[in-house]
mmCIF file with all atom_site columns, C-alpha atoms and ligand atoms in Angstrom:
data_model
loop_
_atom_site.group_PDB
_atom_site.id
_atom_site.type_symbol
_atom_site.label_atom_id
_atom_site.label_alt_id
_atom_site.label_comp_id
_atom_site.label_asym_id
_atom_site.label_entity_id
_atom_site.label_seq_id
_atom_site.pdbx_PDB_ins_code
_atom_site.Cartn_x
_atom_site.Cartn_y
_atom_site.Cartn_z
_atom_site.occupancy
_atom_site.B_iso_or_equiv
_atom_site.pdbx_formal_charge
_atom_site.auth_seq_id
_atom_site.auth_comp_id
_atom_site.auth_asym_id
_atom_site.auth_atom_id
_atom_site.pdbx_PDB_model_num
ATOM   1   C CA  . MET W 1 1   ? 107.938 71.752  110.337 1.00 0.00 ? 58  MET W CA  1
ATOM   2   C CA  . GLU W 1 2   ? 108.906 75.237  111.413 1.00 0.00 ? 59  GLU W CA  1
ATOM   3   C CA  . THR W 1 3   ? 112.811 76.344  111.342 1.00 0.00 ? 60  THR W CA  1
ATOM   4   C CA  . ASN W 1 4   ? 114.560 79.346  111.507 1.00 0.00 ? 61  ASN W CA  1
ATOM   5   C CA  . CYS W 1 5   ? 116.201 80.156  108.415 1.00 0.00 ? 62  CYS W CA  1
ATOM   6   C CA  . ALA W 1 6   ? 119.343 82.154  107.680 1.00 0.00 ? 63  ALA W CA  1
ATOM   7   C CA  . PRO W 1 7   ? 119.659 83.948  104.725 1.00 0.00 ? 64  PRO W CA  1
ATOM   8   C CA  . PHE W 1 8   ? 121.841 82.050  101.883 1.00 0.00 ? 65  PHE W CA  1
ATOM   9   C CA  . PRO W 1 9   ? 125.291 81.741  103.283 1.00 0.00 ? 66  PRO W CA  1
ATOM   10  C CA  . GLY W 1 10  ? 127.570 84.896  102.308 1.00 0.00 ? 67  GLY W CA  1
ATOM   11  C CA  . ALA W 1 11  ? 124.629 86.875  100.831 1.00 0.00 ? 68  ALA W CA  1
ATOM   12  C CA  . ALA W 1 12  ? 124.801 90.647  101.141 1.00 0.00 ? 69  ALA W CA  1
ATOM   13  C CA  . SER W 1 13  ? 121.672 92.517  102.099 1.00 0.00 ? 70  SER W CA  1
ATOM   14  C CA  . PRO W 1 14  ? 121.199 95.203  99.094  1.00 0.00 ? 71  PRO W CA  1
ATOM   15  C CA  . ASP W 1 15  ? 121.754 99.071  99.606  1.00 0.00 ? 72  ASP W CA  1
ATOM   16  C CA  . PRO W 1 16  ? 118.475 100.367 101.979 1.00 0.00 ? 73  PRO W CA  1
ATOM   17  C CA  . VAL W 1 17  ? 117.848 103.073 99.788  1.00 0.00 ? 74  VAL W CA  1
ATOM   18  C CA  . ARG W 1 18  ? 117.861 100.600 96.789  1.00 0.00 ? 75  ARG W CA  1
ATOM   19  C CA  . TYR W 1 19  ? 115.623 98.132  98.699  1.00 0.00 ? 76  TYR W CA  1
ATOM   20  C CA  . ARG W 1 20  ? 113.227 100.975 99.935  1.00 0.00 ? 77  ARG W CA  1
ATOM   21  C CA  . LYS W 1 21  ? 112.785 102.121 96.354  1.00 0.00 ? 78  LYS W CA  1
ATOM   22  C CA  . ALA W 1 22  ? 112.079 98.380  94.988  1.00 0.00 ? 79  ALA W CA  1
ATOM   23  C CA  . ILE W 1 23  ? 109.797 97.565  97.714  1.00 0.00 ? 80  ILE W CA  1
ATOM   24  C CA  . SER W 1 24  ? 107.771 100.681 97.158  1.00 0.00 ? 81  SER W CA  1
ATOM   25  C CA  . HIS W 1 25  ? 106.550 99.573  94.070  1.00 0.00 ? 82  HIS W CA  1
ATOM   26  C CA  . PHE W 1 26  ? 104.556 96.774  95.502  1.00 0.00 ? 83  PHE W CA  1
ATOM   27  C CA  . PRO W 1 27  ? 101.182 98.789  95.629  1.00 0.00 ? 84  PRO W CA  1
ATOM   28  C CA  . THR W 1 28  ? 98.721  98.507  98.860  1.00 0.00 ? 85  THR W CA  1
ATOM   29  C CA  . GLY W 1 29  ? 95.859  100.019 100.160 1.00 0.00 ? 86  GLY W CA  1
ATOM   30  C CA  . ILE W 1 30  ? 96.288  102.133 103.241 1.00 0.00 ? 87  ILE W CA  1
ATOM   31  C CA  . ALA W 1 31  ? 94.523  101.012 106.523 1.00 0.00 ? 88  ALA W CA  1
ATOM   32  C CA  . ILE W 1 32  ? 94.103  102.736 109.914 1.00 0.00 ? 89  ILE W CA  1
ATOM   33  C CA  . VAL W 1 33  ? 94.555  100.609 112.761 1.00 0.00 ? 90  VAL W CA  1
ATOM   34  C CA  . ALA W 1 34  ? 92.680  101.930 115.772 1.00 0.00 ? 91  ALA W CA  1
ATOM   35  C CA  . SER W 1 35  ? 92.400  101.160 119.756 1.00 0.00 ? 92  SER W CA  1
ATOM   36  C CA  . GLU W 1 36  ? 91.155  102.765 122.490 1.00 0.00 ? 93  GLU W CA  1
ATOM   37  C CA  . ASP W 1 37  ? 93.889  104.535 124.625 1.00 0.00 ? 94  ASP W CA  1
ATOM   38  C CA  . ASP W 1 38  ? 93.935  104.890 128.390 1.00 0.00 ? 95  ASP W CA  1
ATOM   39  C CA  . GLU W 1 39  ? 92.023  108.210 128.734 1.00 0.00 ? 96  GLU W CA  1
ATOM   40  C CA  . GLY W 1 40  ? 88.766  106.420 126.988 1.00 0.00 ? 97  GLY W CA  1
ATOM   41  C CA  . GLY W 1 41  ? 89.790  108.300 123.636 1.00 0.00 ? 98  GLY W CA  1
ATOM   42  C CA  . ILE W 1 42  ? 90.747  106.588 120.249 1.00 0.00 ? 99  ILE W CA  1
ATOM   43  C CA  . HIS W 1 43  ? 94.661  105.966 119.281 1.00 0.00 ? 100 HIS W CA  1
ATOM   44  C CA  . GLY W 1 44  ? 94.797  105.590 115.379 1.00 0.00 ? 101 GLY W CA  1
ATOM   45  C CA  . MET W 1 45  ? 97.975  104.450 113.275 1.00 0.00 ? 102 MET W CA  1
ATOM   46  C CA  . THR W 1 46  ? 98.439  104.534 109.449 1.00 0.00 ? 103 THR W CA  1
ATOM   47  C CA  . VAL W 1 47  ? 99.646  101.238 108.209 1.00 0.00 ? 104 VAL W CA  1
ATOM   48  C CA  . SER W 1 48  ? 100.485 99.588  104.628 1.00 0.00 ? 105 SER W CA  1
ATOM   49  C CA  . SER W 1 49  ? 101.611 96.518  106.019 1.00 0.00 ? 106 SER W CA  1
ATOM   50  C CA  . PHE W 1 50  ? 97.665  95.054  106.430 1.00 0.00 ? 107 PHE W CA  1
ATOM   51  C CA  . THR W 1 51  ? 97.377  91.371  104.960 1.00 0.00 ? 108 THR W CA  1
ATOM   52  C CA  . SER W 1 52  ? 94.898  88.444  104.874 1.00 0.00 ? 109 SER W CA  1
ATOM   53  C CA  . ILE W 1 53  ? 96.523  85.343  106.081 1.00 0.00 ? 110 ILE W CA  1
ATOM   54  C CA  . SER W 1 54  ? 93.713  83.016  105.961 1.00 0.00 ? 111 SER W CA  1
ATOM   55  C CA  . LEU W 1 55  ? 89.873  82.805  105.081 1.00 0.00 ? 112 LEU W CA  1
ATOM   56  C CA  . GLU W 1 56  ? 88.702  80.057  107.395 1.00 0.00 ? 113 GLU W CA  1
ATOM   57  C CA  . PRO W 1 57  ? 88.791  80.978  110.201 1.00 0.00 ? 114 PRO W CA  1
ATOM   58  C CA  . PRO W 1 58  ? 89.303  84.519  108.937 1.00 0.00 ? 115 PRO W CA  1
ATOM   59  C CA  . THR W 1 59  ? 92.888  85.578  109.583 1.00 0.00 ? 116 THR W CA  1
ATOM   60  C CA  . VAL W 1 60  ? 94.898  88.615  109.397 1.00 0.00 ? 117 VAL W CA  1
ATOM   61  C CA  . MET W 1 61  ? 98.046  90.549  110.630 1.00 0.00 ? 118 MET W CA  1
ATOM   62  C CA  . VAL W 1 62  ? 99.850  93.762  110.655 1.00 0.00 ? 119 VAL W CA  1
ATOM   63  C CA  . SER W 1 63  ? 103.641 94.674  111.331 1.00 0.00 ? 120 SER W CA  1
ATOM   64  C CA  . LEU W 1 64  ? 104.117 97.516  113.637 1.00 0.00 ? 121 LEU W CA  1
ATOM   65  C CA  . LYS W 1 65  ? 107.039 99.076  114.962 1.00 0.00 ? 122 LYS W CA  1
ATOM   66  C CA  . ALA W 1 66  ? 107.650 100.114 118.734 1.00 0.00 ? 123 ALA W CA  1
ATOM   67  C CA  . GLY W 1 67  ? 105.383 102.737 119.814 1.00 0.00 ? 124 GLY W CA  1
ATOM   68  C CA  . LYS W 1 68  ? 102.107 103.744 121.363 1.00 0.00 ? 125 LYS W CA  1
ATOM   69  C CA  . MET W 1 69  ? 99.842  101.544 119.111 1.00 0.00 ? 126 MET W CA  1
ATOM   70  C CA  . HIS W 1 70  ? 102.377 98.774  119.685 1.00 0.00 ? 127 HIS W CA  1
ATOM   71  C CA  . GLN W 1 71  ? 101.634 99.241  123.560 1.00 0.00 ? 128 GLN W CA  1
ATOM   72  C CA  . LEU W 1 72  ? 98.083  99.731  123.507 1.00 0.00 ? 129 LEU W CA  1
ATOM   73  C CA  . ILE W 1 73  ? 97.135  96.776  121.367 1.00 0.00 ? 130 ILE W CA  1
ATOM   74  C CA  . SER W 1 74  ? 99.656  94.711  123.006 1.00 0.00 ? 131 SER W CA  1
ATOM   75  C CA  . ARG W 1 75  ? 97.764  95.348  126.493 1.00 0.00 ? 132 ARG W CA  1
ATOM   76  C CA  . GLN W 1 76  ? 94.245  95.193  124.718 1.00 0.00 ? 133 GLN W CA  1
ATOM   77  C CA  . GLY W 1 77  ? 94.499  91.892  122.878 1.00 0.00 ? 134 GLY W CA  1
ATOM   78  C CA  . GLY W 1 78  ? 92.601  93.204  119.787 1.00 0.00 ? 135 GLY W CA  1
ATOM   79  C CA  . TYR W 1 79  ? 92.527  95.989  117.333 1.00 0.00 ? 136 TYR W CA  1
ATOM   80  C CA  . GLY W 1 80  ? 90.077  97.567  114.875 1.00 0.00 ? 137 GLY W CA  1
ATOM   81  C CA  . VAL W 1 81  ? 91.342  98.146  110.897 1.00 0.00 ? 138 VAL W CA  1
ATOM   82  C CA  . SER W 1 82  ? 89.930  100.459 108.511 1.00 0.00 ? 139 SER W CA  1
ATOM   83  C CA  . ILE W 1 83  ? 90.338  100.450 104.891 1.00 0.00 ? 140 ILE W CA  1
ATOM   84  C CA  . LEU W 1 84  ? 90.546  103.854 103.296 1.00 0.00 ? 141 LEU W CA  1
ATOM   85  C CA  . ARG W 1 85  ? 88.639  105.131 100.533 1.00 0.00 ? 142 ARG W CA  1
ATOM   86  C CA  . GLU W 1 86  ? 90.311  107.141 97.439  1.00 0.00 ? 143 GLU W CA  1
ATOM   87  C CA  . ASP W 1 87  ? 88.914  110.575 99.039  1.00 0.00 ? 144 ASP W CA  1
ATOM   88  C CA  . GLN W 1 88  ? 90.234  110.031 102.679 1.00 0.00 ? 145 GLN W CA  1
ATOM   89  C CA  . GLN W 1 89  ? 94.182  110.532 102.172 1.00 0.00 ? 146 GLN W CA  1
ATOM   90  C CA  . SER W 1 90  ? 93.889  113.117 105.230 1.00 0.00 ? 147 SER W CA  1
ATOM   91  C CA  . TYR W 1 91  ? 93.041  110.422 107.608 1.00 0.00 ? 148 TYR W CA  1
ATOM   92  C CA  . SER W 1 92  ? 96.433  108.907 106.182 1.00 0.00 ? 149 SER W CA  1
ATOM   93  C CA  . VAL W 1 93  ? 98.362  111.913 106.936 1.00 0.00 ? 150 VAL W CA  1
ATOM   94  C CA  . HIS W 1 94  ? 96.986  112.566 110.108 1.00 0.00 ? 151 HIS W CA  1
ATOM   95  C CA  . PHE W 1 95  ? 97.616  108.915 111.791 1.00 0.00 ? 152 PHE W CA  1
ATOM   96  C CA  . GLY W 1 96  ? 101.148 108.682 109.784 1.00 0.00 ? 153 GLY W CA  1
ATOM   97  C CA  . GLY W 1 97  ? 102.754 110.902 112.280 1.00 0.00 ? 154 GLY W CA  1
ATOM   98  C CA  . ARG W 1 98  ? 101.515 114.344 110.830 1.00 0.00 ? 155 ARG W CA  1
ATOM   99  C CA  . PRO W 1 99  ? 98.471  114.694 113.437 1.00 0.00 ? 156 PRO W CA  1
ATOM   100 C CA  . HIS W 1 100 ? 95.694  117.793 112.952 1.00 0.00 ? 157 HIS W CA  1
ATOM   101 C CA  . THR W 1 101 ? 92.867  117.858 114.958 1.00 0.00 ? 158 THR W CA  1
ATOM   102 C CA  . LEU W 1 102 ? 90.760  119.120 112.000 1.00 0.00 ? 159 LEU W CA  1
ATOM   103 C CA  . LEU W 1 103 ? 91.585  115.708 110.399 1.00 0.00 ? 160 LEU W CA  1
ATOM   104 C CA  . GLU W 1 104 ? 90.220  113.300 112.786 1.00 0.00 ? 161 GLU W CA  1
ATOM   105 C CA  . PRO W 1 105 ? 87.734  110.917 111.598 1.00 0.00 ? 162 PRO W CA  1
ATOM   106 C CA  . ASP W 1 106 ? 84.507  109.642 113.092 1.00 0.00 ? 163 ASP W CA  1
ATOM   107 C CA  . PHE W 1 107 ? 85.027  106.271 115.025 1.00 0.00 ? 164 PHE W CA  1
ATOM   108 C CA  . VAL W 1 108 ? 82.564  103.502 115.785 1.00 0.00 ? 165 VAL W CA  1
ATOM   109 C CA  . VAL W 1 109 ? 82.737  100.574 117.923 1.00 0.00 ? 166 VAL W CA  1
ATOM   110 C CA  . ARG W 1 110 ? 80.338  98.124  116.489 1.00 0.00 ? 167 ARG W CA  1
ATOM   111 C CA  . GLU W 1 111 ? 81.313  95.084  118.663 1.00 0.00 ? 168 GLU W CA  1
ATOM   112 C CA  . ARG W 1 112 ? 84.594  95.455  120.715 1.00 0.00 ? 169 ARG W CA  1
ATOM   113 C CA  . VAL W 1 113 ? 87.071  97.804  118.901 1.00 0.00 ? 170 VAL W CA  1
ATOM   114 C CA  . PRO W 1 114 ? 87.103  100.993 116.898 1.00 0.00 ? 171 PRO W CA  1
ATOM   115 C CA  . THR W 1 115 ? 87.018  101.717 113.265 1.00 0.00 ? 172 THR W CA  1
ATOM   116 C CA  . VAL W 1 116 ? 86.592  104.694 110.881 1.00 0.00 ? 173 VAL W CA  1
ATOM   117 C CA  . ARG W 1 117 ? 82.652  105.272 110.333 1.00 0.00 ? 174 ARG W CA  1
ATOM   118 C CA  . ASP W 1 118 ? 82.609  105.795 106.903 1.00 0.00 ? 175 ASP W CA  1
ATOM   119 C CA  . SER W 1 119 ? 86.036  103.537 105.625 1.00 0.00 ? 176 SER W CA  1
ATOM   120 C CA  . LEU W 1 120 ? 85.590  101.546 102.656 1.00 0.00 ? 177 LEU W CA  1
ATOM   121 C CA  . ALA W 1 121 ? 86.081  98.166  104.688 1.00 0.00 ? 178 ALA W CA  1
ATOM   122 C CA  . TRP W 1 122 ? 86.462  97.608  108.532 1.00 0.00 ? 179 TRP W CA  1
ATOM   123 C CA  . PHE W 1 123 ? 87.339  94.535  110.607 1.00 0.00 ? 180 PHE W CA  1
ATOM   124 C CA  . GLU W 1 124 ? 87.639  94.068  114.184 1.00 0.00 ? 181 GLU W CA  1
ATOM   125 C CA  . CYS W 1 125 ? 90.352  91.597  115.199 1.00 0.00 ? 182 CYS W CA  1
ATOM   126 C CA  . GLU W 1 126 ? 91.309  89.628  118.251 1.00 0.00 ? 183 GLU W CA  1
ATOM   127 C CA  . ILE W 1 127 ? 95.022  88.972  118.258 1.00 0.00 ? 184 ILE W CA  1
ATOM   128 C CA  . ILE W 1 128 ? 95.880  85.167  118.464 1.00 0.00 ? 185 ILE W CA  1
ATOM   129 C CA  . GLU W 1 129 ? 99.531  85.561  117.813 1.00 0.00 ? 186 GLU W CA  1
ATOM   130 C CA  . ARG W 1 130 ? 102.554 87.923  118.167 1.00 0.00 ? 187 ARG W CA  1
ATOM   131 C CA  . ILE W 1 131 ? 105.696 87.389  116.204 1.00 0.00 ? 188 ILE W CA  1
ATOM   132 C CA  . GLN W 1 132 ? 109.020 89.580  116.466 1.00 0.00 ? 189 GLN W CA  1
ATOM   133 C CA  . VAL W 1 133 ? 110.564 90.120  113.044 1.00 0.00 ? 190 VAL W CA  1
ATOM   134 C CA  . GLN W 1 134 ? 113.999 92.578  113.190 1.00 0.00 ? 191 GLN W CA  1
ATOM   135 C CA  . ASP W 1 135 ? 112.445 95.573  114.693 1.00 0.00 ? 192 ASP W CA  1
ATOM   136 C CA  . HIS W 1 136 ? 108.546 95.112  113.851 1.00 0.00 ? 193 HIS W CA  1
ATOM   137 C CA  . THR W 1 137 ? 106.206 92.829  115.619 1.00 0.00 ? 194 THR W CA  1
ATOM   138 C CA  . LEU W 1 138 ? 103.738 90.969  113.331 1.00 0.00 ? 195 LEU W CA  1
ATOM   139 C CA  . PHE W 1 139 ? 100.110 90.857  115.355 1.00 0.00 ? 196 PHE W CA  1
ATOM   140 C CA  . ILE W 1 140 ? 98.365  87.961  114.053 1.00 0.00 ? 197 ILE W CA  1
ATOM   141 C CA  . ALA W 1 141 ? 94.276  88.509  114.688 1.00 0.00 ? 198 ALA W CA  1
ATOM   142 C CA  . GLN W 1 142 ? 91.205  86.623  113.955 1.00 0.00 ? 199 GLN W CA  1
ATOM   143 C CA  . VAL W 1 143 ? 88.423  88.776  112.203 1.00 0.00 ? 200 VAL W CA  1
ATOM   144 C CA  . VAL W 1 144 ? 85.505  88.355  114.877 1.00 0.00 ? 201 VAL W CA  1
ATOM   145 C CA  . ALA W 1 145 ? 83.493  90.916  112.760 1.00 0.00 ? 202 ALA W CA  1
ATOM   146 C CA  . CYS W 1 146 ? 83.714  93.075  109.579 1.00 0.00 ? 203 CYS W CA  1
ATOM   147 C CA  . GLY W 1 147 ? 81.878  94.856  106.661 1.00 0.00 ? 204 GLY W CA  1
ATOM   148 C CA  . HIS W 1 148 ? 82.143  97.035  103.703 1.00 0.00 ? 205 HIS W CA  1
ATOM   149 C CA  . HIS W 1 149 ? 80.847  99.795  101.774 1.00 0.00 ? 206 HIS W CA  1
ATOM   150 C CA  . GLU W 1 150 ? 80.650  100.542 97.668  1.00 0.00 ? 207 GLU W CA  1
ATOM   151 C CA  . GLY W 1 151 ? 83.720  103.020 96.700  1.00 0.00 ? 208 GLY W CA  1
ATOM   152 C CA  . SER W 1 152 ? 87.322  102.914 95.316  1.00 0.00 ? 209 SER W CA  1
ATOM   153 C CA  . PRO W 1 153 ? 90.370  102.431 97.794  1.00 0.00 ? 210 PRO W CA  1
ATOM   154 C CA  . LEU W 1 154 ? 93.051  104.839 98.417  1.00 0.00 ? 211 LEU W CA  1
ATOM   155 C CA  . ILE W 1 155 ? 96.186  103.114 96.850  1.00 0.00 ? 212 ILE W CA  1
ATOM   156 C CA  . PHE W 1 156 ? 99.865  103.802 97.962  1.00 0.00 ? 213 PHE W CA  1
ATOM   157 C CA  . PHE W 1 157 ? 102.466 103.199 95.277  1.00 0.00 ? 214 PHE W CA  1
ATOM   158 C CA  . ALA W 1 158 ? 106.061 104.431 94.758  1.00 0.00 ? 215 ALA W CA  1
ATOM   159 C CA  . SER W 1 159 ? 105.760 106.453 97.880  1.00 0.00 ? 216 SER W CA  1
ATOM   160 C CA  . ARG W 1 160 ? 102.710 108.457 96.827  1.00 0.00 ? 217 ARG W CA  1
ATOM   161 C CA  . TYR W 1 161 ? 99.084  108.280 97.171  1.00 0.00 ? 218 TYR W CA  1
ATOM   162 C CA  . HIS W 1 162 ? 96.978  107.278 94.195  1.00 0.00 ? 219 HIS W CA  1
ATOM   163 C CA  . ARG W 1 163 ? 93.295  107.472 93.317  1.00 0.00 ? 220 ARG W CA  1
ATOM   164 C CA  . GLN W 1 164 ? 92.576  105.558 90.299  1.00 0.00 ? 221 GLN W CA  1
ATOM   165 C CA  . ALA W 1 165 ? 88.947  104.342 89.834  1.00 0.00 ? 222 ALA W CA  1
ATOM   166 C CA  . LEU W 1 166 ? 88.662  100.630 89.737  1.00 0.00 ? 223 LEU W CA  1
ATOM   167 C CA  . GLU W 1 167 ? 87.537  99.268  86.256  1.00 0.00 ? 224 GLU W CA  1
ATOM   168 C CA  . GLY W 1 168 ? 85.858  96.158  85.630  1.00 0.00 ? 225 GLY W CA  1
ATOM   169 C CA  . CYS W 1 169 ? 87.213  93.639  83.123  1.00 0.00 ? 226 CYS W CA  1
HETATM 170 P P1  . FAD S 2 .   ? 104.188 107.025 118.463 1.00 0.00 ? 498 FAD S P1  1
HETATM 171 O O1  . FAD S 2 .   ? 103.762 106.129 119.279 1.00 0.00 ? 498 FAD S O1  1
HETATM 172 O O2  . FAD S 2 .   ? 103.922 108.372 118.310 1.00 0.00 ? 498 FAD S O2  1
HETATM 173 O O3  . FAD S 2 .   ? 105.563 106.555 117.796 1.00 0.00 ? 498 FAD S O3  1
HETATM 174 C C1  . FAD S 2 .   ? 106.138 107.129 116.383 1.00 0.00 ? 498 FAD S C1  1
HETATM 175 C C2  . FAD S 2 .   ? 107.468 106.608 115.889 1.00 0.00 ? 498 FAD S C2  1
HETATM 176 O O4  . FAD S 2 .   ? 108.521 106.920 116.991 1.00 0.00 ? 498 FAD S O4  1
HETATM 177 C C3  . FAD S 2 .   ? 107.283 104.929 116.269 1.00 0.00 ? 498 FAD S C3  1
HETATM 178 O O5  . FAD S 2 .   ? 106.645 104.383 114.823 1.00 0.00 ? 498 FAD S O5  1
HETATM 179 C C4  . FAD S 2 .   ? 108.915 104.737 116.389 1.00 0.00 ? 498 FAD S C4  1
HETATM 180 O O6  . FAD S 2 .   ? 109.445 104.620 114.989 1.00 0.00 ? 498 FAD S O6  1
HETATM 181 C C5  . FAD S 2 .   ? 109.147 105.776 117.109 1.00 0.00 ? 498 FAD S C5  1
HETATM 182 N N1  . FAD S 2 .   ? 108.881 105.087 118.794 1.00 0.00 ? 498 FAD S N1  1
HETATM 183 C C6  . FAD S 2 .   ? 108.260 105.616 119.474 1.00 0.00 ? 498 FAD S C6  1
HETATM 184 N N2  . FAD S 2 .   ? 108.080 104.816 121.053 1.00 0.00 ? 498 FAD S N2  1
HETATM 185 C C7  . FAD S 2 .   ? 109.329 103.767 120.598 1.00 0.00 ? 498 FAD S C7  1
HETATM 186 C C8  . FAD S 2 .   ? 109.920 102.987 121.397 1.00 0.00 ? 498 FAD S C8  1
HETATM 187 N N3  . FAD S 2 .   ? 109.643 102.553 122.459 1.00 0.00 ? 498 FAD S N3  1
HETATM 188 N N4  . FAD S 2 .   ? 110.736 102.202 120.839 1.00 0.00 ? 498 FAD S N4  1
HETATM 189 C C9  . FAD S 2 .   ? 111.435 102.302 119.715 1.00 0.00 ? 498 FAD S C9  1
HETATM 190 N N5  . FAD S 2 .   ? 110.866 103.418 118.828 1.00 0.00 ? 498 FAD S N5  1
HETATM 191 C C10 . FAD S 2 .   ? 109.662 104.028 119.336 1.00 0.00 ? 498 FAD S C10 1
HETATM 192 N N6  . FAD S 2 .   ? 104.442 101.585 110.775 1.00 0.00 ? 498 FAD S N6  1
HETATM 193 C C11 . FAD S 2 .   ? 104.093 100.742 110.813 1.00 0.00 ? 498 FAD S C11 1
HETATM 194 O O7  . FAD S 2 .   ? 104.972 100.271 111.848 1.00 0.00 ? 498 FAD S O7  1
HETATM 195 N N7  . FAD S 2 .   ? 104.011 99.754  110.188 1.00 0.00 ? 498 FAD S N7  1
HETATM 196 C C12 . FAD S 2 .   ? 103.133 100.001 108.862 1.00 0.00 ? 498 FAD S C12 1
HETATM 197 O O8  . FAD S 2 .   ? 102.564 99.196  108.456 1.00 0.00 ? 498 FAD S O8  1
HETATM 198 C C13 . FAD S 2 .   ? 103.327 101.341 108.254 1.00 0.00 ? 498 FAD S C13 1
HETATM 199 N N8  . FAD S 2 .   ? 102.830 101.655 107.285 1.00 0.00 ? 498 FAD S N8  1
HETATM 200 C C14 . FAD S 2 .   ? 102.522 103.244 106.935 1.00 0.00 ? 498 FAD S C14 1
HETATM 201 C C15 . FAD S 2 .   ? 102.476 103.601 105.901 1.00 0.00 ? 498 FAD S C15 1
HETATM 202 C C16 . FAD S 2 .   ? 102.037 104.727 105.379 1.00 0.00 ? 498 FAD S C16 1
HETATM 203 C C17 . FAD S 2 .   ? 101.355 104.980 104.014 1.00 0.00 ? 498 FAD S C17 1
HETATM 204 C C18 . FAD S 2 .   ? 102.365 105.803 106.425 1.00 0.00 ? 498 FAD S C18 1
HETATM 205 C C19 . FAD S 2 .   ? 102.373 107.259 106.109 1.00 0.00 ? 498 FAD S C19 1
HETATM 206 C C20 . FAD S 2 .   ? 102.978 105.191 107.395 1.00 0.00 ? 498 FAD S C20 1
HETATM 207 C C21 . FAD S 2 .   ? 103.015 103.994 108.092 1.00 0.00 ? 498 FAD S C21 1
HETATM 208 N N9  . FAD S 2 .   ? 103.879 103.581 109.116 1.00 0.00 ? 498 FAD S N9  1
HETATM 209 C C22 . FAD S 2 .   ? 103.844 102.297 109.624 1.00 0.00 ? 498 FAD S C22 1
HETATM 210 C C23 . FAD S 2 .   ? 104.288 104.744 110.173 1.00 0.00 ? 498 FAD S C23 1
HETATM 211 C C24 . FAD S 2 .   ? 103.200 105.025 111.098 1.00 0.00 ? 498 FAD S C24 1
HETATM 212 O O9  . FAD S 2 .   ? 101.938 105.235 110.729 1.00 0.00 ? 498 FAD S O9  1
HETATM 213 C C25 . FAD S 2 .   ? 103.754 106.285 112.041 1.00 0.00 ? 498 FAD S C25 1
HETATM 214 O O10 . FAD S 2 .   ? 105.094 105.877 112.409 1.00 0.00 ? 498 FAD S O10 1
HETATM 215 C C26 . FAD S 2 .   ? 102.918 106.347 113.528 1.00 0.00 ? 498 FAD S C26 1
HETATM 216 O O11 . FAD S 2 .   ? 103.106 107.737 113.951 1.00 0.00 ? 498 FAD S O11 1
HETATM 217 C C27 . FAD S 2 .   ? 103.084 105.239 114.506 1.00 0.00 ? 498 FAD S C27 1
HETATM 218 O O12 . FAD S 2 .   ? 101.903 105.359 115.289 1.00 0.00 ? 498 FAD S O12 1
HETATM 219 P P2  . FAD S 2 .   ? 102.087 105.270 117.091 1.00 0.00 ? 498 FAD S P2  1
HETATM 220 O O13 . FAD S 2 .   ? 101.294 105.204 117.714 1.00 0.00 ? 498 FAD S O13 1
HETATM 221 O O14 . FAD S 2 .   ? 102.953 103.904 116.966 1.00 0.00 ? 498 FAD S O14 1
HETATM 222 O O15 . FAD S 2 .   ? 103.231 106.122 116.997 1.00 0.00 ? 498 FAD S O15 1
#
């Protein structure tokens, strides 16, 4: 049964700077969430919160703050996710709040929602549930189409971008 759990009684939260530093040591890839906007263009947003929840059925989530992307995908019911290659850091900067038209990637709609044409992997997602947690919304979605290309990922670790070829073991 699902319950709403409170933190341990009397537990204090760590200082926000301490938490930010600690959590930044969890390495992630970088994804671009994308949606068509009201003018027929494409709006993108950089996220590190993309996570796979289940394999069957294929289910993923992103955690978003209020803003334009939040509004667009809430209305449209779906979103595209593109995992960036190690040489695509400029896309992350562009969609992470420092826009520059020269850095705009090429998008493609294969089935329903846009993804970056030459990303490492892409997912077209249909929202099945929204959960509000603190000041973020978890957009849980079923993957309706996906694919990938060979290459190495862009990595975000300790608040910096990293490129490192993956070595087999
Ligand atoms: P805009 O609509 O331009 O909003 C920009 C910001 O303004 C919002 O994020 C919010 O802080 C504020 N804002 C706008 N409208 C409102 C409103 N109505 N109420 C309250 N605040 C408002 N962001 C995430 O949410 N999740 C992530 O996982 C995430 N990962 C990131 C990883 C990296 C490496 C980087 C660089 C950024 C990440 N961001 C993440 C930040 C996000 O990419 C930027 O904030 C982006 O500009 C948000 O796109 P938007 O379309 O919502 O922008």
